[in-house]
Coordinates of C-alpha atoms in Angstrom, one line a residue:
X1 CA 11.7 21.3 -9.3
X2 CA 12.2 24.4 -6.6
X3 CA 15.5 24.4 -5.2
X4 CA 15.8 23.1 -1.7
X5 CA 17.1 25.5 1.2
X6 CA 20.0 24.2 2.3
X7 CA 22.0 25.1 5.7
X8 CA 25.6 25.8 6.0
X9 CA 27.4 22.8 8.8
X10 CA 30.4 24.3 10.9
X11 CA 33.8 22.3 9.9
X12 CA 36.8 22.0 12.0
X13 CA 40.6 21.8 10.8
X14 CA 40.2 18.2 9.7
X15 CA 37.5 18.8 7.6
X16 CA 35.2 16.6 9.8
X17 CA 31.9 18.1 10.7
X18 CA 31.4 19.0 14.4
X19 CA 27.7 18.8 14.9
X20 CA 28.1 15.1 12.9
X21 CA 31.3 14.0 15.0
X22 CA 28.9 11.4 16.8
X23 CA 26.7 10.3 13.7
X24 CA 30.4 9.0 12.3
X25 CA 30.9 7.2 15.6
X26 CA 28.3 5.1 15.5
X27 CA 28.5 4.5 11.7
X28 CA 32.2 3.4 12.4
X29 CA 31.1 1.2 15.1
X30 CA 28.3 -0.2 13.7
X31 CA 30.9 -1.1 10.6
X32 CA 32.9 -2.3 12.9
X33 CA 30.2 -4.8 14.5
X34 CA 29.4 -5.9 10.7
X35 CA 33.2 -6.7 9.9
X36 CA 33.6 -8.9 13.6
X37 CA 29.9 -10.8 12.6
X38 CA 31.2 -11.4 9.1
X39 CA 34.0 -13.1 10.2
X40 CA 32.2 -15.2 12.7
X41 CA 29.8 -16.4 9.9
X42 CA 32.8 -17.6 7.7
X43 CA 34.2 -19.5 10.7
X44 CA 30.9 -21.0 11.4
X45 CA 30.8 -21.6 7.5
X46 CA 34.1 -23.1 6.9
X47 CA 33.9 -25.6 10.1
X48 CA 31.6 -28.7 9.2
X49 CA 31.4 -32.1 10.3
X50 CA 34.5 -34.7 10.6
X51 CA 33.9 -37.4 7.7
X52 CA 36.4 -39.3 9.4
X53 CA 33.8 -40.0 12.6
X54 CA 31.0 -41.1 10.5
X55 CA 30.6 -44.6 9.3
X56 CA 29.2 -47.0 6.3
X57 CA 27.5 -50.2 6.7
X58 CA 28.3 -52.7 4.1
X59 CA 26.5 -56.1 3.1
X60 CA 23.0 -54.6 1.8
X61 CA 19.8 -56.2 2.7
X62 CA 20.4 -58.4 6.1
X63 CA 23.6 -56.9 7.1
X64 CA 24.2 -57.2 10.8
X65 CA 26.0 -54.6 12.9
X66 CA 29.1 -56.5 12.4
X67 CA 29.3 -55.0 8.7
X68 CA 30.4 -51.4 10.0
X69 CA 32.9 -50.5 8.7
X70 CA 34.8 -46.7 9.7
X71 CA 35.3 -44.5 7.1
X72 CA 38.7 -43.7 8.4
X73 CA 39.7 -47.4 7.4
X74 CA 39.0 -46.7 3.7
X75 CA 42.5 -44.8 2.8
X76 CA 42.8 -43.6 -0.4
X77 CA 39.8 -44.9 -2.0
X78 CA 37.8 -43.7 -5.1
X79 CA 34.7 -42.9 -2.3
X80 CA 36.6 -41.1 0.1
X81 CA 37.9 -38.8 -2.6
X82 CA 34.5 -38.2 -4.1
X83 CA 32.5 -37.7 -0.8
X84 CA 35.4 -35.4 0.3
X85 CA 34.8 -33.3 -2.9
X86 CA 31.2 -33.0 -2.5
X87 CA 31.4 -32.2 0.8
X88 CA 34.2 -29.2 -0.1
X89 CA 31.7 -28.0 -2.8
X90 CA 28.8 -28.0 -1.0
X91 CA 30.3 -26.0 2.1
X92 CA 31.4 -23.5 -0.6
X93 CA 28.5 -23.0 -1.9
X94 CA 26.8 -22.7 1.2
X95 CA 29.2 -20.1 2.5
X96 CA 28.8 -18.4 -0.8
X97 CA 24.8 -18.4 -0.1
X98 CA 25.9 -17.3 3.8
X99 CA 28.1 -14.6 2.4
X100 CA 25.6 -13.2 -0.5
X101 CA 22.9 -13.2 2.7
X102 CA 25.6 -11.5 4.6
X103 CA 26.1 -8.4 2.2
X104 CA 22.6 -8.2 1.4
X105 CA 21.0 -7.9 5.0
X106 CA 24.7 -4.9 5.3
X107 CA 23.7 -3.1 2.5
X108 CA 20.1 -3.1 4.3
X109 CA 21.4 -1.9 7.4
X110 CA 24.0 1.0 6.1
X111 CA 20.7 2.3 4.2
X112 CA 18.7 2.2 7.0
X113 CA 21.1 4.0 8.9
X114 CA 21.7 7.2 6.3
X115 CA 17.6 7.1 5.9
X116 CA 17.2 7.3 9.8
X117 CA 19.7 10.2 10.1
X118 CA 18.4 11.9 7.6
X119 CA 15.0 11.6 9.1
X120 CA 16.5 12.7 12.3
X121 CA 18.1 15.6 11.0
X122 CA 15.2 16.8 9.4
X123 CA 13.0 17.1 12.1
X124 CA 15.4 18.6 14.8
X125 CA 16.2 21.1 11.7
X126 CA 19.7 20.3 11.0
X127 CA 19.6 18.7 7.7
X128 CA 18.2 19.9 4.9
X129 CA 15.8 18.3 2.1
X130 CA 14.3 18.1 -1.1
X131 CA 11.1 20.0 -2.1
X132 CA 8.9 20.2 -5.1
X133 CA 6.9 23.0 -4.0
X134 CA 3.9 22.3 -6.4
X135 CA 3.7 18.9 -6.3
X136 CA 3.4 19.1 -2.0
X137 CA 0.5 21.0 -2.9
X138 CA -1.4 18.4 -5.6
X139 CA -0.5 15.9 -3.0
X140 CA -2.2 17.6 0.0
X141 CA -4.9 18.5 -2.2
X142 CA -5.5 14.6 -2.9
X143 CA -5.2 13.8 1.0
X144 CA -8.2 15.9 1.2
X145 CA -9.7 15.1 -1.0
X146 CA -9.4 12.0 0.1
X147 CA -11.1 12.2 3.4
X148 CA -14.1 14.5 2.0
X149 CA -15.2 11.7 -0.3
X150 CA -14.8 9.2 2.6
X151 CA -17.7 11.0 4.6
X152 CA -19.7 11.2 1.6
X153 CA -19.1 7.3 1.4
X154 CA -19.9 6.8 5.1
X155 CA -23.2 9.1 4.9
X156 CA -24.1 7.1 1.1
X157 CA -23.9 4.2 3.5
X158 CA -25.9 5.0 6.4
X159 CA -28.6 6.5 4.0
X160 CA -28.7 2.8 1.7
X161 CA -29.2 1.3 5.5
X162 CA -32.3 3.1 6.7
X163 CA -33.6 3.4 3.4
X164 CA -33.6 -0.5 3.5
X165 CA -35.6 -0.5 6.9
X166 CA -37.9 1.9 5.7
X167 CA -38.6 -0.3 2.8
X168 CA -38.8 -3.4 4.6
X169 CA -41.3 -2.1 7.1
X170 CA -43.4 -0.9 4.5
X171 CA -43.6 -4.2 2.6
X172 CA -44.4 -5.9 5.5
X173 CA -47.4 -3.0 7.0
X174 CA -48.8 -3.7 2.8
X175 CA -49.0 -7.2 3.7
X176 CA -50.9 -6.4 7.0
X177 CA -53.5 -4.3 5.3
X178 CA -54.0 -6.4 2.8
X179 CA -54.6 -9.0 5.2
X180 CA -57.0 -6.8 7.0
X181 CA -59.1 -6.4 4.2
X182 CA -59.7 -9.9 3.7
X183 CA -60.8 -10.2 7.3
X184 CA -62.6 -6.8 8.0
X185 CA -65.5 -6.3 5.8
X186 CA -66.6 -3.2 7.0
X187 CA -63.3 -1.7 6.0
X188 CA -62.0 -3.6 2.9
X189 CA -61.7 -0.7 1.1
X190 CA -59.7 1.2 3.0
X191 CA -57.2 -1.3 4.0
X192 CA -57.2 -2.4 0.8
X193 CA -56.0 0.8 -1.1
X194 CA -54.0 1.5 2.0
X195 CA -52.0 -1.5 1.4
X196 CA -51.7 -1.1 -2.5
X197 CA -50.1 2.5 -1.5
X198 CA -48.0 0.4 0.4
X199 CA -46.7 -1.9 -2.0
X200 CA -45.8 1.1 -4.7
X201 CA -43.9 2.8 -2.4
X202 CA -42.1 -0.8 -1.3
X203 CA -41.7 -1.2 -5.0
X204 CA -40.2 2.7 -5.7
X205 CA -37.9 2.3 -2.8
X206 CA -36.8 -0.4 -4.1
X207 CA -35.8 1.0 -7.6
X208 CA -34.2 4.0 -5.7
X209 CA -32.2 1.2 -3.0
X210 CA -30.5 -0.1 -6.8
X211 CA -29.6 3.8 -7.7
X212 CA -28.2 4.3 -4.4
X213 CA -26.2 1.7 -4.3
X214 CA -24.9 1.8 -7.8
X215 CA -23.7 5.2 -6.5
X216 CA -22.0 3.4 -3.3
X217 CA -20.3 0.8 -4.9
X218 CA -18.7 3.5 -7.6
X219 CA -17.7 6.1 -4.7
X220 CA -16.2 3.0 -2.7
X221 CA -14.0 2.4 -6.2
X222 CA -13.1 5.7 -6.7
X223 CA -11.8 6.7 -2.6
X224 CA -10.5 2.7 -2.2
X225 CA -9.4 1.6 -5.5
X226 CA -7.9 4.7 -7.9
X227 CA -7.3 7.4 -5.1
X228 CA -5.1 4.5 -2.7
X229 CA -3.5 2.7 -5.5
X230 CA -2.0 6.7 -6.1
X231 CA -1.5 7.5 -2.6
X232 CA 0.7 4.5 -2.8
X233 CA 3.1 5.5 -5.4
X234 CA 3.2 9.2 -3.6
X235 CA 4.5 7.0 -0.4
X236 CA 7.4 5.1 -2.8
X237 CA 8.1 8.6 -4.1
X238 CA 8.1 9.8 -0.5
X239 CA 10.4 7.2 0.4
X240 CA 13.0 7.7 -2.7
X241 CA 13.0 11.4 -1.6
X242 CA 14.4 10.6 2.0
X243 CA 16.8 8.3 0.5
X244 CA 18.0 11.3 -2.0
X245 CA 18.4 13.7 0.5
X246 CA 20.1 10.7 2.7
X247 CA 22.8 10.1 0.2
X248 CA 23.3 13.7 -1.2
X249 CA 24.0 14.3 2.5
X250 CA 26.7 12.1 2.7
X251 CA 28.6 12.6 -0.4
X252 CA 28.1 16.7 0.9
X253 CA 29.7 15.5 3.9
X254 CA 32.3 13.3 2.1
X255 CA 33.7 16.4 0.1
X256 CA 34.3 18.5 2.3
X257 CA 36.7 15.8 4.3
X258 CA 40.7 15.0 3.4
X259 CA 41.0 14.4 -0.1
X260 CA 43.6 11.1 0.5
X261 CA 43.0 8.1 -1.8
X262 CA 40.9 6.4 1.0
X263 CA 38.5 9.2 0.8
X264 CA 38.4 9.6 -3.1
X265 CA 37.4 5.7 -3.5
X266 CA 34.4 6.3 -0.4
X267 CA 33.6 9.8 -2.8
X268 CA 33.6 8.0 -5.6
X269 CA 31.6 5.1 -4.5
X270 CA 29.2 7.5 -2.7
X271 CA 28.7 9.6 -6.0
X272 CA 27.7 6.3 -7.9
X273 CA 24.8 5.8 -5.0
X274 CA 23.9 9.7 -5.0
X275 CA 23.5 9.2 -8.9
X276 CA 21.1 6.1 -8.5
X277 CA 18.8 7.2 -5.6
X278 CA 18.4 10.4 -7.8
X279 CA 17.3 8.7 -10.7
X280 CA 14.9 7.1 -8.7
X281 CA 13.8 10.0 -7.2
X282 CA 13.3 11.9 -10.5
X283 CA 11.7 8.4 -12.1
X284 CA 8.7 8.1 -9.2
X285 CA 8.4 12.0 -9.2
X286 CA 7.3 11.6 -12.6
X287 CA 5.0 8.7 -11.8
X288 CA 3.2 10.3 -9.1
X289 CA 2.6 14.1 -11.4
X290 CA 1.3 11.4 -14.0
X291 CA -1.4 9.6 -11.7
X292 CA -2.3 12.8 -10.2
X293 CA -2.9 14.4 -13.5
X294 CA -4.6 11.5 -14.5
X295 CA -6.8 10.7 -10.8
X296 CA -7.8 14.5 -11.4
X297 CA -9.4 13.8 -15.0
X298 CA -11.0 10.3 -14.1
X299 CA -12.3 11.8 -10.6
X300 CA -14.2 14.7 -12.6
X301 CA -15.7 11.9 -14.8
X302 CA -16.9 9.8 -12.4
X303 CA -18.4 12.4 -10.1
X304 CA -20.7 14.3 -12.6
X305 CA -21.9 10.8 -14.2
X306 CA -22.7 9.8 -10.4
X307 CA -24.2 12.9 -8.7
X308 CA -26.5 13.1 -12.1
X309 CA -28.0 9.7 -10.8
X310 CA -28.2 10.5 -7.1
X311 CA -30.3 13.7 -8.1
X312 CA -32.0 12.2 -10.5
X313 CA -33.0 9.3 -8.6
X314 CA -33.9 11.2 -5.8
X315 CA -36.2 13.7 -6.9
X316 CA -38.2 11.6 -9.0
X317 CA -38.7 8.8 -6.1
X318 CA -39.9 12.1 -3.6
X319 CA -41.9 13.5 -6.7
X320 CA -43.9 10.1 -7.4
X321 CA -42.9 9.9 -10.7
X322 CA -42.4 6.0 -11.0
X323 CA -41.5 6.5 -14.7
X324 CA -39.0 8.8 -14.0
X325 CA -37.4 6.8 -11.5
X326 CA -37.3 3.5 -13.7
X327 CA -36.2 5.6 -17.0
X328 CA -33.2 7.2 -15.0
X329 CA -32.0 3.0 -14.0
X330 CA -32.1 2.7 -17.6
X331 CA -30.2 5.4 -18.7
X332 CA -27.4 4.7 -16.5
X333 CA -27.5 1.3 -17.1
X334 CA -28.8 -0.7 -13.5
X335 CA -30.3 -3.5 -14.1
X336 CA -33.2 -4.6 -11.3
X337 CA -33.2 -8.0 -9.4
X338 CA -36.0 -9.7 -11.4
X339 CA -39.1 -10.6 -9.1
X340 CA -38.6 -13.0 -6.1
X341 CA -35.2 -12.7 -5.4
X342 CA -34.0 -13.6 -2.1
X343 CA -33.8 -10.0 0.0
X344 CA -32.3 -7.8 1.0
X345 CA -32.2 -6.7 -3.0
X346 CA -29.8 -4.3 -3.0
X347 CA -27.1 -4.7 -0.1
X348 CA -25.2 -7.8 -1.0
X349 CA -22.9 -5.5 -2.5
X350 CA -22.1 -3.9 0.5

């Protein structure tokens, strides 16, 4: 990995950064907003309902509303002691749950913060960040990529759509003729091999409609399927990388503050989240120079095996070599919708 430029930051006597003075504000603040919410939650938690204003109804099945009895008349009793204890446990562990919530949805936040002002800094071109160099470059190369095989997906597409209208209208102008020659003596010949000429080309088009779209549906794979699934784990990595730089920031900024015991413990603490973001940073690196590497090779595959049958196809439908056209289905394996099938043949897939 290239080393990343990184920019020298202006410190005052206190060791505090000057250009930073009112990111720490607002971090403070916002720390300070968390502390006051936390302790409202454990107030909220802690208060509950009186058991002494709630009441029992003895007597069972008939019991009129004579039978109420308060709970505040039952002193000492095995049932006040046991509801009392399973109202004390269940508070506790709902303020336990509140509390777990609590930290969470904090943790959240003080990441979203660091992320944010990392992001910030980067484009205004005060902070500094991470770059591998060569990878950037595979990655644009893929976005590319990307997009080229897109329009080649969109132009397979339109060309599978008024193939299939040129098909249909000549199946239905063979029928016509034919017709015609039943009902026109003087030229039953002529509509007659007219509308034969018709149905082989119907039929050819149709062979080359199943070529076509074998090639769609394997393009539509390869730009939707392989080529997003990576350009998924490049945005994780993406991710990780601002949350790197976001932390290696602000243990940077950390140690070059007053080295007093408060401070060591926020280093310290800081250094343990620096080490972990950077693991995953390195970890997802790796992931994303695998699945290019291996996108690259599987790309190369698919592509030669594909444009071989759009060629083929092609010239020997525009050639009028029928055999040609039928032998290249069968050497890549496309099986034809056997006769009578419901139409459109070839666009369900679509």
């Amino acid at each position: 990995m290239s080393k990343a430029a990184t920019m020298e930051i202006p410190i005052n006597g206190n060791g505090d950064s000057r250009t930073l003075a009112e990111d720490d504000g607002l971090e403070q603040a916002a720390q300070l907003q968390w502390s006051l919410d936390e302790k409202d939650l454990q107030q909220v938690m802690v208060s509950g309902p009186n058991l002494n204003e709630t009441s029992i109804v003895s007597g069972g099945y008939g019991g009129t509303a004579e039978g109420i009895i308060p709970t505040s008349s039952i002193k000492g009793s095995d049932m006040h002691h046991s509801d009392s204890s399973q109202s004390m446990s269940a508070d506790q562990a709902a303020r336990g749950i509140a509390v777990e919530k609590f930290d969470v949805m904090k943790k959240w936040g003080l990441n979203t913060y660091k992320c944010t002002k990392q992001m910030l800094s980067e484009r205004f071109g005060r902070g500094s960040r991470t770059v591998d160099l060569e990878l950037e470059a595979q990655i644009e190369v893929l976005r590319d990529t990307k997009r080229k095989y897109e329009n080649v997906l969109r132009l397979a597409r339109a060309l599978t759509n008024h193939f299939y209208s040129m098909v249909q209208t000549q199946h239905a102008l063979g029928d016509t003729f034919a017709d015609l020659s039943q009902k026109s003596p003087e030229l039953r010949d002529e509509f007659g091999y007219n509308a034969e000429t018709q149905k082989l080309l119907c039929k050819n088009g149709e062979t080359l409609l199943g070529a076509i779209n074998f090639f769609v549906a394997s393009i539509n794979t390869l730009v939707n399927k392989t080529m997003e699934d990576t350009l998924m784990t490049i945005k994780m990595y993406e991710n990780a990388r601002l949350e790197y730089d976001a932390y290696r920031a602000d243990l940077e900024e950390l140690s070059l503050g007053p080295r007093d015991a408060v401070t060591m413990a926020r280093i310290e603490a800081a250094q343990q989240q620096y080490q972990a973001q950077k693991d995953k940073y390195e970890r997802l690196r790796s992931d994303v120079t695998i699945k290019l590497k291996f996108l690259e090779e599987n790309k190369v595959k698919v592509m030669h095996k594909q444009l071989l049958l759009f060629h083929n196809a092609i010239s020997a439908y525009f050639a009028g070599n029928q055999q040609q056209l039928e032998q290249t289905l069968k050497q890549f394996n496309i099986k034809m919708k056997p006769p009578g099938a419901d139409k459109p043949s070839w666009l369900e897939d679509q």
